[in-house]
């Protein structure tokens, strides 16, 4: 496919407030995932493998980390002479200037950017989903059907269907009904938040939507229902495979654990569909005498003296002697002191847990740090903190400050 | 240091590591789980602010070329200067292919590059040392002494065996070089050359042209040694860890030294990183029966067996029931179930089927050449 056929726009501006302390200083797409990735690596790598080399990343909330991470795009081979990756924050215009009001408004404000490439299609993606998908197949489907818009859908369990945008399609895949989070779903085909639009059609709807002061300028709430209402040709493209929205602490933890399941529910290791990321400059990880590791994923720069069970360790993590880490996710640079017990926790970048601390201590029933964002016994420790020696926290605690 | 250019002599004919260097130049030898030897000198130069780096080589340089590419991992893909790959200089008009092999011949082959570069000084270095250093100290020392040539050395008193395989300097009280011995039987001093030289670019060009005209081949014996009295040659001591890879035994020993906490931290966790080519491998996965101790494990591995006191490179599989001890296993090697390996160096992409047993000795490890299938 020629680069100008399709421009991808990744919506990466959301805060992801349900991830609690993990997103106080970074946007959700920049949250670490799977031992050496950021959530946005999946959408970016999918684009590159699908032959799409012009990608706009729409940022708004705490963009600094994401901007630095994407840089010139070279980790994804997106440092191109023509095309490549562009970070697109909201900007001041001659007449006015405003924040992105919604997902559709974010694209509306960047219509000039897209027009520069004069594409036939625009692919709209979320920067916060974990999946491997060949978008070029979906674009071919869109062309074959002569669609105005194609929405990727995945079958979800019926009992969960009311959490999603649900599509009802006829036997040709033409969408006849769309309901956002319906109480009584008529189908179990959920929108994955992956859309292909024919650019001239989308442009028209974006302008129309912008003229409506009552609109929330959102794809799912406004653009799709409007197009459907006006009888445009909307098709559902069925996707089979692993797909996960990691919007909550529990879903983020589960998606990480899917990687180390036996066999893995989600296999990242695929030499034909590598997930690219900005690789750290670190030596191989060191497993010391007396260390132990089972059912886990560990990456470069870690120094392990303790016992790691069913956990994911990002780059440069140190785990001290006598420490036990179980069912946990340790972000880059975390230091776990000697004789700590870390049970079912997500610990943010560079946090230091001093010796003999316990996270997720089952004997503490009502920890005052217990937080509504934490569920299923998962604890959350923010990044850049220092937890001093001997502290114990019960399950589902969220720690925001050094203690 | 950005008024200094670097020349790396990636091939050294005196160094052979049998099967390991049959397929690659010494500088391209995999080391430390995810590196190649060239990474150390390249990173050291870049970390010193040298941004014009020429890389000369002679034999089997495709793996070296593939590894360094355009120099991106070292930030050497630049519009001005950057990395120059300087393949052997072969003249069309003569039968003298240029592959006679000495350091003078290598440097003669890059005269054009030397003439075209504007930097005042040249740092010449080999590609077989494991160390993490910058050259600011040596450069300052060179200036203060108003030296013609500054050589860098390390005190090798703890390894008299290896000392005999190096160039040894005899020094006066001011650290001026008053004697040079190459591979001495009875070394007079423990001051072992790190095969690194700092000198002015124009002086180097003169020296090389003269030596080549006289039919000389060796920079140490024919240039430095014969001009010992007429040139001001000073020696600068590097005090940190230096791992010299000059045969199988030293390769194996220096690899194992990376398991030492203090040495590993000096080499890899200091302020100056060692850069290498990125492979985008997934994190290493450990199964329920894994048992690993005192080992370095790179990314992309799958470990279900036992690994002790070993270096495991990227993408290696160790199957259930297999035991790997005191060994070095290079990239993408598959060790199936219930193998028993001790003191083995396994080159890239080997396959060991179930129940294979290979026992070497630490001072005489078994070498499995690249792509061996057992």
PDB file of N, CA and C in Angstrom, chain A residues 34-37 74 259-261 264 267-269 274-277 279-300 303 305, chain B residues 32-35 72 259 261 264-265 268-269 273-275 278-300 302 312 314:
ATOM      1  N   UNK A  34       4.100  -5.306  29.816  1.00  0.00           N
ATOM      2  CA  UNK A  34       4.685  -6.550  29.299  1.00  0.00           C
ATOM      3  C   UNK A  34       6.186  -6.694  29.410  1.00  0.00           C
ATOM      4  N   UNK A  35       6.813  -5.983  30.318  1.00  0.00           N
ATOM      5  CA  UNK A  35       8.226  -6.208  30.577  1.00  0.00           C
ATOM      6  C   UNK A  35       9.161  -5.269  29.857  1.00  0.00           C
ATOM      7  N   UNK A  36       8.802  -4.832  28.637  1.00  0.00           N
ATOM      8  CA  UNK A  36       9.690  -3.845  28.012  1.00  0.00           C
ATOM      9  C   UNK A  36       8.965  -2.931  27.038  1.00  0.00           C
ATOM     10  N   UNK A  37       7.676  -2.867  27.134  1.00  0.00           N
ATOM     11  CA  UNK A  37       6.919  -2.067  26.182  1.00  0.00           C
ATOM     12  C   UNK A  37       6.175  -0.938  26.881  1.00  0.00           C
ATOM     13  N   UNK A  74      12.316   6.447  15.444  1.00  0.00           N
ATOM     14  CA  UNK A  74      13.218   5.427  14.903  1.00  0.00           C
ATOM     15  C   UNK A  74      13.032   4.016  15.482  1.00  0.00           C
ATOM     16  N   UNK A 259       0.539 -12.738  29.477  1.00  0.00           N
ATOM     17  CA  UNK A 259       1.797 -12.982  28.766  1.00  0.00           C
ATOM     18  C   UNK A 259       2.578 -14.135  29.383  1.00  0.00           C
ATOM     19  N   UNK A 260       2.488 -14.273  30.717  1.00  0.00           N
ATOM     20  CA  UNK A 260       3.286 -15.311  31.375  1.00  0.00           C
ATOM     21  C   UNK A 260       2.452 -16.534  31.730  1.00  0.00           C
ATOM     22  N   UNK A 261       1.215 -16.576  31.223  1.00  0.00           N
ATOM     23  CA  UNK A 261       0.411 -17.775  31.450  1.00  0.00           C
ATOM     24  C   UNK A 261       1.032 -18.936  30.674  1.00  0.00           C
ATOM     25  N   UNK A 264       0.868 -19.026  27.005  1.00  0.00           N
ATOM     26  CA  UNK A 264       0.473 -17.621  27.116  1.00  0.00           C
ATOM     27  C   UNK A 264      -0.847 -17.332  26.384  1.00  0.00           C
ATOM     28  N   UNK A 267       0.775 -14.060  23.057  1.00  0.00           N
ATOM     29  CA  UNK A 267       2.193 -14.312  22.781  1.00  0.00           C
ATOM     30  C   UNK A 267       2.775 -13.114  22.048  1.00  0.00           C
ATOM     31  N   UNK A 268       3.676 -12.391  22.715  1.00  0.00           N
ATOM     32  CA  UNK A 268       4.302 -11.233  22.063  1.00  0.00           C
ATOM     33  C   UNK A 268       5.438 -11.693  21.158  1.00  0.00           C
ATOM     34  N   UNK A 269       6.057 -12.824  21.522  1.00  0.00           N
ATOM     35  CA  UNK A 269       7.228 -13.314  20.800  1.00  0.00           C
ATOM     36  C   UNK A 269       6.817 -13.843  19.427  1.00  0.00           C
ATOM     37  N   UNK A 274       7.013  -8.387  15.231  1.00  0.00           N
ATOM     38  CA  UNK A 274       7.672  -7.939  16.462  1.00  0.00           C
ATOM     39  C   UNK A 274       7.000  -6.688  17.003  1.00  0.00           C
ATOM     40  N   UNK A 275       6.888  -6.609  18.301  1.00  0.00           N
ATOM     41  CA  UNK A 275       6.446  -5.358  18.904  1.00  0.00           C
ATOM     42  C   UNK A 275       7.708  -4.546  19.191  1.00  0.00           C
ATOM     43  N   UNK A 276       7.818  -3.408  18.518  1.00  0.00           N
ATOM     44  CA  UNK A 276       9.004  -2.573  18.671  1.00  0.00           C
ATOM     45  C   UNK A 276       8.849  -1.650  19.875  1.00  0.00           C
ATOM     46  N   UNK A 277       9.961  -1.300  20.456  1.00  0.00           N
ATOM     47  CA  UNK A 277       9.915  -0.364  21.573  1.00  0.00           C
ATOM     48  C   UNK A 277      11.260   0.336  21.646  1.00  0.00           C
ATOM     49  N   UNK A 279      14.408   0.479  23.143  1.00  0.00           N
ATOM     50  CA  UNK A 279      15.139  -0.491  23.969  1.00  0.00           C
ATOM     51  C   UNK A 279      16.095   0.202  24.931  1.00  0.00           C
ATOM     52  N   UNK A 280      16.173  -0.268  26.159  1.00  0.00           N
ATOM     53  CA  UNK A 280      17.115   0.340  27.101  1.00  0.00           C
ATOM     54  C   UNK A 280      18.553  -0.045  26.753  1.00  0.00           C
ATOM     55  N   UNK A 281      19.501   0.754  27.176  1.00  0.00           N
ATOM     56  CA  UNK A 281      20.905   0.397  27.001  1.00  0.00           C
ATOM     57  C   UNK A 281      21.367  -0.243  28.292  1.00  0.00           C
ATOM     58  N   UNK A 282      21.095  -1.530  28.421  1.00  0.00           N
ATOM     59  CA  UNK A 282      21.396  -2.224  29.679  1.00  0.00           C
ATOM     60  C   UNK A 282      21.980  -3.592  29.346  1.00  0.00           C
ATOM     61  N   UNK A 283      22.810  -4.129  30.248  1.00  0.00           N
ATOM     62  CA  UNK A 283      23.355  -5.474  30.018  1.00  0.00           C
ATOM     63  C   UNK A 283      22.278  -6.535  30.250  1.00  0.00           C
ATOM     64  N   UNK A 284      22.556  -7.804  29.898  1.00  0.00           N
ATOM     65  CA  UNK A 284      21.607  -8.879  30.214  1.00  0.00           C
ATOM     66  C   UNK A 284      21.310  -8.886  31.709  1.00  0.00           C
ATOM     67  N   UNK A 285      20.193  -9.481  32.109  1.00  0.00           N
ATOM     68  CA  UNK A 285      19.906  -9.491  33.540  1.00  0.00           C
ATOM     69  C   UNK A 285      20.757 -10.533  34.265  1.00  0.00           C
ATOM     70  N   UNK A 286      21.029 -10.244  35.529  1.00  0.00           N
ATOM     71  CA  UNK A 286      21.901 -11.112  36.311  1.00  0.00           C
ATOM     72  C   UNK A 286      21.097 -11.830  37.377  1.00  0.00           C
ATOM     73  N   UNK A 287      21.190 -13.151  37.372  1.00  0.00           N
ATOM     74  CA  UNK A 287      20.535 -13.963  38.394  1.00  0.00           C
ATOM     75  C   UNK A 287      21.632 -14.426  39.341  1.00  0.00           C
ATOM     76  N   UNK A 288      21.586 -13.965  40.578  1.00  0.00           N
ATOM     77  CA  UNK A 288      22.670 -14.241  41.515  1.00  0.00           C
ATOM     78  C   UNK A 288      22.560 -15.648  42.094  1.00  0.00           C
ATOM     79  N   UNK A 289      23.618 -16.044  42.786  1.00  0.00           N
ATOM     80  CA  UNK A 289      23.573 -17.295  43.552  1.00  0.00           C
ATOM     81  C   UNK A 289      22.465 -17.186  44.576  1.00  0.00           C
ATOM     82  N   UNK A 290      21.655 -18.213  44.712  1.00  0.00           N
ATOM     83  CA  UNK A 290      20.590 -18.185  45.708  1.00  0.00           C
ATOM     84  C   UNK A 290      19.317 -17.531  45.222  1.00  0.00           C
ATOM     85  N   UNK A 291      19.325 -17.011  44.007  1.00  0.00           N
ATOM     86  CA  UNK A 291      18.085 -16.437  43.472  1.00  0.00           C
ATOM     87  C   UNK A 291      17.233 -17.562  42.913  1.00  0.00           C
ATOM     88  N   UNK A 292      15.971 -17.227  42.648  1.00  0.00           N
ATOM     89  CA  UNK A 292      15.080 -18.251  42.118  1.00  0.00           C
ATOM     90  C   UNK A 292      14.044 -17.552  41.248  1.00  0.00           C
ATOM     91  N   UNK A 293      13.715 -18.145  40.141  1.00  0.00           N
ATOM     92  CA  UNK A 293      12.701 -17.521  39.287  1.00  0.00           C
ATOM     93  C   UNK A 293      11.893 -18.596  38.570  1.00  0.00           C
ATOM     94  N   UNK A 294      10.577 -18.464  38.637  1.00  0.00           N
ATOM     95  CA  UNK A 294       9.701 -19.394  37.920  1.00  0.00           C
ATOM     96  C   UNK A 294       8.524 -18.614  37.329  1.00  0.00           C
ATOM     97  N   UNK A 295       8.013 -19.117  36.198  1.00  0.00           N
ATOM     98  CA  UNK A 295       6.807 -18.581  35.543  1.00  0.00           C
ATOM     99  C   UNK A 295       6.832 -17.064  35.384  1.00  0.00           C
ATOM    100  N   UNK A 296       7.952 -16.517  34.990  1.00  0.00           N
ATOM    101  CA  UNK A 296       8.084 -15.054  34.978  1.00  0.00           C
ATOM    102  C   UNK A 296       8.732 -14.567  33.690  1.00  0.00           C
ATOM    103  N   UNK A 297       8.643 -13.263  33.471  1.00  0.00           N
ATOM    104  CA  UNK A 297       9.342 -12.619  32.360  1.00  0.00           C
ATOM    105  C   UNK A 297      10.253 -11.554  32.939  1.00  0.00           C
ATOM    106  N   UNK A 298      11.537 -11.615  32.572  1.00  0.00           N
ATOM    107  CA  UNK A 298      12.522 -10.680  33.117  1.00  0.00           C
ATOM    108  C   UNK A 298      13.342 -10.127  31.966  1.00  0.00           C
ATOM    109  N   UNK A 299      13.688  -8.829  32.062  1.00  0.00           N
ATOM    110  CA  UNK A 299      14.411  -8.224  30.950  1.00  0.00           C
ATOM    111  C   UNK A 299      15.745  -7.627  31.392  1.00  0.00           C
ATOM    112  N   UNK A 300      16.374  -6.909  30.439  1.00  0.00           N
ATOM    113  CA  UNK A 300      17.744  -6.464  30.614  1.00  0.00           C
ATOM    114  C   UNK A 300      17.947  -5.511  31.793  1.00  0.00           C
ATOM    115  N   UNK A 303      18.844  -7.117  38.346  1.00  0.00           N
ATOM    116  CA  UNK A 303      19.789  -7.827  39.194  1.00  0.00           C
ATOM    117  C   UNK A 303      18.953  -8.537  40.243  1.00  0.00           C
ATOM    118  N   UNK A 305      18.486 -11.140  43.325  1.00  0.00           N
ATOM    119  CA  UNK A 305      19.083 -11.911  44.414  1.00  0.00           C
ATOM    120  C   UNK A 305      18.010 -12.708  45.159  1.00  0.00           C
TER     121      UNK A 305
ATOM    122  N   UNK B  32      29.529 -11.217  26.529  1.00  0.00           N
ATOM    123  CA  UNK B  32      28.733 -10.683  27.638  1.00  0.00           C
ATOM    124  C   UNK B  32      27.228 -10.785  27.456  1.00  0.00           C
ATOM    125  N   UNK B  33      26.762 -11.710  26.638  1.00  0.00           N
ATOM    126  CA  UNK B  33      25.331 -11.973  26.556  1.00  0.00           C
ATOM    127  C   UNK B  33      24.586 -11.196  25.490  1.00  0.00           C
ATOM    128  N   UNK B  34      25.041  -9.983  25.173  1.00  0.00           N
ATOM    129  CA  UNK B  34      24.334  -9.263  24.114  1.00  0.00           C
ATOM    130  C   UNK B  34      25.232  -8.315  23.329  1.00  0.00           C
ATOM    131  N   UNK B  35      26.522  -8.402  23.593  1.00  0.00           N
ATOM    132  CA  UNK B  35      27.438  -7.460  22.943  1.00  0.00           C
ATOM    133  C   UNK B  35      28.334  -8.173  21.956  1.00  0.00           C
ATOM    134  N   UNK B  72      23.888   3.719  14.062  1.00  0.00           N
ATOM    135  CA  UNK B  72      22.794   4.299  14.848  1.00  0.00           C
ATOM    136  C   UNK B  72      22.873   4.012  16.352  1.00  0.00           C
ATOM    137  N   UNK B 259      30.398 -12.109  35.557  1.00  0.00           N
ATOM    138  CA  UNK B 259      29.499 -12.560  36.631  1.00  0.00           C
ATOM    139  C   UNK B 259      29.919 -11.972  37.975  1.00  0.00           C
ATOM    140  N   UNK B 261      30.226  -9.210  40.560  1.00  0.00           N
ATOM    141  CA  UNK B 261      29.403  -8.012  40.775  1.00  0.00           C
ATOM    142  C   UNK B 261      30.164  -6.715  40.497  1.00  0.00           C
ATOM    143  N   UNK B 264      31.209  -6.376  36.733  1.00  0.00           N
ATOM    144  CA  UNK B 264      30.041  -6.158  35.881  1.00  0.00           C
ATOM    145  C   UNK B 264      29.530  -4.734  36.031  1.00  0.00           C
ATOM    146  N   UNK B 265      29.502  -4.256  37.279  1.00  0.00           N
ATOM    147  CA  UNK B 265      29.000  -2.903  37.503  1.00  0.00           C
ATOM    148  C   UNK B 265      29.923  -1.862  36.909  1.00  0.00           C
ATOM    149  N   UNK B 268      29.270  -2.121  32.997  1.00  0.00           N
ATOM    150  CA  UNK B 268      27.947  -1.869  32.417  1.00  0.00           C
ATOM    151  C   UNK B 268      27.082  -0.843  33.143  1.00  0.00           C
ATOM    152  N   UNK B 269      27.355  -0.567  34.412  1.00  0.00           N
ATOM    153  CA  UNK B 269      26.420   0.278  35.151  1.00  0.00           C
ATOM    154  C   UNK B 269      27.003   1.611  35.568  1.00  0.00           C
ATOM    155  N   UNK B 273      27.345   4.322  29.283  1.00  0.00           N
ATOM    156  CA  UNK B 273      26.789   3.039  28.858  1.00  0.00           C
ATOM    157  C   UNK B 273      27.603   2.389  27.728  1.00  0.00           C
ATOM    158  N   UNK B 274      27.505   1.082  27.633  1.00  0.00           N
ATOM    159  CA  UNK B 274      28.050   0.366  26.483  1.00  0.00           C
ATOM    160  C   UNK B 274      26.879   0.115  25.536  1.00  0.00           C
ATOM    161  N   UNK B 275      26.971   0.677  24.347  1.00  0.00           N
ATOM    162  CA  UNK B 275      25.880   0.572  23.377  1.00  0.00           C
ATOM    163  C   UNK B 275      26.070  -0.652  22.499  1.00  0.00           C
ATOM    164  N   UNK B 278      20.368  -3.113  18.666  1.00  0.00           N
ATOM    165  CA  UNK B 278      19.125  -3.467  19.334  1.00  0.00           C
ATOM    166  C   UNK B 278      18.394  -4.521  18.516  1.00  0.00           C
ATOM    167  N   UNK B 279      17.825  -5.515  19.194  1.00  0.00           N
ATOM    168  CA  UNK B 279      17.176  -6.603  18.458  1.00  0.00           C
ATOM    169  C   UNK B 279      15.668  -6.686  18.695  1.00  0.00           C
ATOM    170  N   UNK B 280      15.127  -5.850  19.564  1.00  0.00           N
ATOM    171  CA  UNK B 280      13.687  -5.891  19.864  1.00  0.00           C
ATOM    172  C   UNK B 280      13.207  -7.279  20.261  1.00  0.00           C
ATOM    173  N   UNK B 281      13.983  -7.939  21.104  1.00  0.00           N
ATOM    174  CA  UNK B 281      13.574  -9.249  21.614  1.00  0.00           C
ATOM    175  C   UNK B 281      12.613  -9.051  22.779  1.00  0.00           C
ATOM    176  N   UNK B 282      11.758 -10.037  22.991  1.00  0.00           N
ATOM    177  CA  UNK B 282      10.849  -9.983  24.139  1.00  0.00           C
ATOM    178  C   UNK B 282      11.652 -10.257  25.419  1.00  0.00           C
ATOM    179  N   UNK B 283      11.091  -9.929  26.591  1.00  0.00           N
ATOM    180  CA  UNK B 283      11.771 -10.314  27.833  1.00  0.00           C
ATOM    181  C   UNK B 283      11.947 -11.835  27.888  1.00  0.00           C
ATOM    182  N   UNK B 284      12.914 -12.279  28.649  1.00  0.00           N
ATOM    183  CA  UNK B 284      13.132 -13.722  28.778  1.00  0.00           C
ATOM    184  C   UNK B 284      12.049 -14.353  29.636  1.00  0.00           C
ATOM    185  N   UNK B 285      11.574 -15.512  29.202  1.00  0.00           N
ATOM    186  CA  UNK B 285      10.505 -16.204  29.924  1.00  0.00           C
ATOM    187  C   UNK B 285      11.074 -17.398  30.676  1.00  0.00           C
ATOM    188  N   UNK B 286      10.693 -17.495  31.925  1.00  0.00           N
ATOM    189  CA  UNK B 286      11.093 -18.619  32.755  1.00  0.00           C
ATOM    190  C   UNK B 286       9.895 -19.520  33.009  1.00  0.00           C
ATOM    191  N   UNK B 287      10.060 -20.805  32.798  1.00  0.00           N
ATOM    192  CA  UNK B 287       8.984 -21.749  33.059  1.00  0.00           C
ATOM    193  C   UNK B 287       8.970 -22.199  34.506  1.00  0.00           C
ATOM    194  N   UNK B 288       8.032 -23.077  34.828  1.00  0.00           N
ATOM    195  CA  UNK B 288       7.858 -23.467  36.237  1.00  0.00           C
ATOM    196  C   UNK B 288       9.015 -24.315  36.743  1.00  0.00           C
ATOM    197  N   UNK B 289       9.770 -24.964  35.807  1.00  0.00           N
ATOM    198  CA  UNK B 289      10.856 -25.831  36.272  1.00  0.00           C
ATOM    199  C   UNK B 289      12.225 -25.165  36.136  1.00  0.00           C
ATOM    200  N   UNK B 290      12.222 -23.862  35.889  1.00  0.00           N
ATOM    201  CA  UNK B 290      13.496 -23.164  35.702  1.00  0.00           C
ATOM    202  C   UNK B 290      14.265 -23.055  37.010  1.00  0.00           C
ATOM    203  N   UNK B 291      15.589 -23.104  36.887  1.00  0.00           N
ATOM    204  CA  UNK B 291      16.440 -22.885  38.050  1.00  0.00           C
ATOM    205  C   UNK B 291      17.718 -22.216  37.545  1.00  0.00           C
ATOM    206  N   UNK B 292      17.949 -20.995  37.990  1.00  0.00           N
ATOM    207  CA  UNK B 292      19.067 -20.228  37.442  1.00  0.00           C
ATOM    208  C   UNK B 292      19.863 -19.618  38.575  1.00  0.00           C
ATOM    209  N   UNK B 293      21.170 -19.676  38.468  1.00  0.00           N
ATOM    210  CA  UNK B 293      21.984 -19.111  39.525  1.00  0.00           C
ATOM    211  C   UNK B 293      23.298 -18.583  38.956  1.00  0.00           C
ATOM    212  N   UNK B 294      23.716 -17.432  39.451  1.00  0.00           N
ATOM    213  CA  UNK B 294      24.987 -16.809  39.087  1.00  0.00           C
ATOM    214  C   UNK B 294      25.187 -16.773  37.571  1.00  0.00           C
ATOM    215  N   UNK B 295      24.217 -16.235  36.874  1.00  0.00           N
ATOM    216  CA  UNK B 295      24.296 -16.227  35.412  1.00  0.00           C
ATOM    217  C   UNK B 295      23.790 -14.912  34.841  1.00  0.00           C
ATOM    218  N   UNK B 296      24.281 -14.597  33.650  1.00  0.00           N
ATOM    219  CA  UNK B 296      23.771 -13.448  32.900  1.00  0.00           C
ATOM    220  C   UNK B 296      22.883 -13.991  31.791  1.00  0.00           C
ATOM    221  N   UNK B 297      21.651 -13.481  31.720  1.00  0.00           N
ATOM    222  CA  UNK B 297      20.702 -13.995  30.732  1.00  0.00           C
ATOM    223  C   UNK B 297      20.170 -12.813  29.915  1.00  0.00           C
ATOM    224  N   UNK B 298      20.331 -12.886  28.613  1.00  0.00           N
ATOM    225  CA  UNK B 298      19.853 -11.805  27.751  1.00  0.00           C
ATOM    226  C   UNK B 298      18.372 -11.996  27.440  1.00  0.00           C
ATOM    227  N   UNK B 299      17.811 -11.044  26.687  1.00  0.00           N
ATOM    228  CA  UNK B 299      16.387 -11.085  26.353  1.00  0.00           C
ATOM    229  C   UNK B 299      16.068 -12.176  25.328  1.00  0.00           C
ATOM    230  N   UNK B 300      14.802 -12.483  25.218  1.00  0.00           N
ATOM    231  CA  UNK B 300      14.331 -13.388  24.166  1.00  0.00           C
ATOM    232  C   UNK B 300      14.610 -14.852  24.417  1.00  0.00           C
ATOM    233  N   UNK B 302      14.131 -18.611  26.477  1.00  0.00           N
ATOM    234  CA  UNK B 302      13.089 -19.407  27.106  1.00  0.00           C
ATOM    235  C   UNK B 302      13.839 -20.424  27.976  1.00  0.00           C
ATOM    236  N   UNK B 312      24.247 -16.469  28.916  1.00  0.00           N
ATOM    237  CA  UNK B 312      23.280 -16.907  27.911  1.00  0.00           C
ATOM    238  C   UNK B 312      22.898 -15.708  27.046  1.00  0.00           C
ATOM    239  N   UNK B 314      21.031 -13.749  23.546  1.00  0.00           N
ATOM    240  CA  UNK B 314      19.642 -13.521  23.177  1.00  0.00           C
ATOM    241  C   UNK B 314      19.034 -14.697  22.407  1.00  0.00           C
TER     242      UNK B 314
END
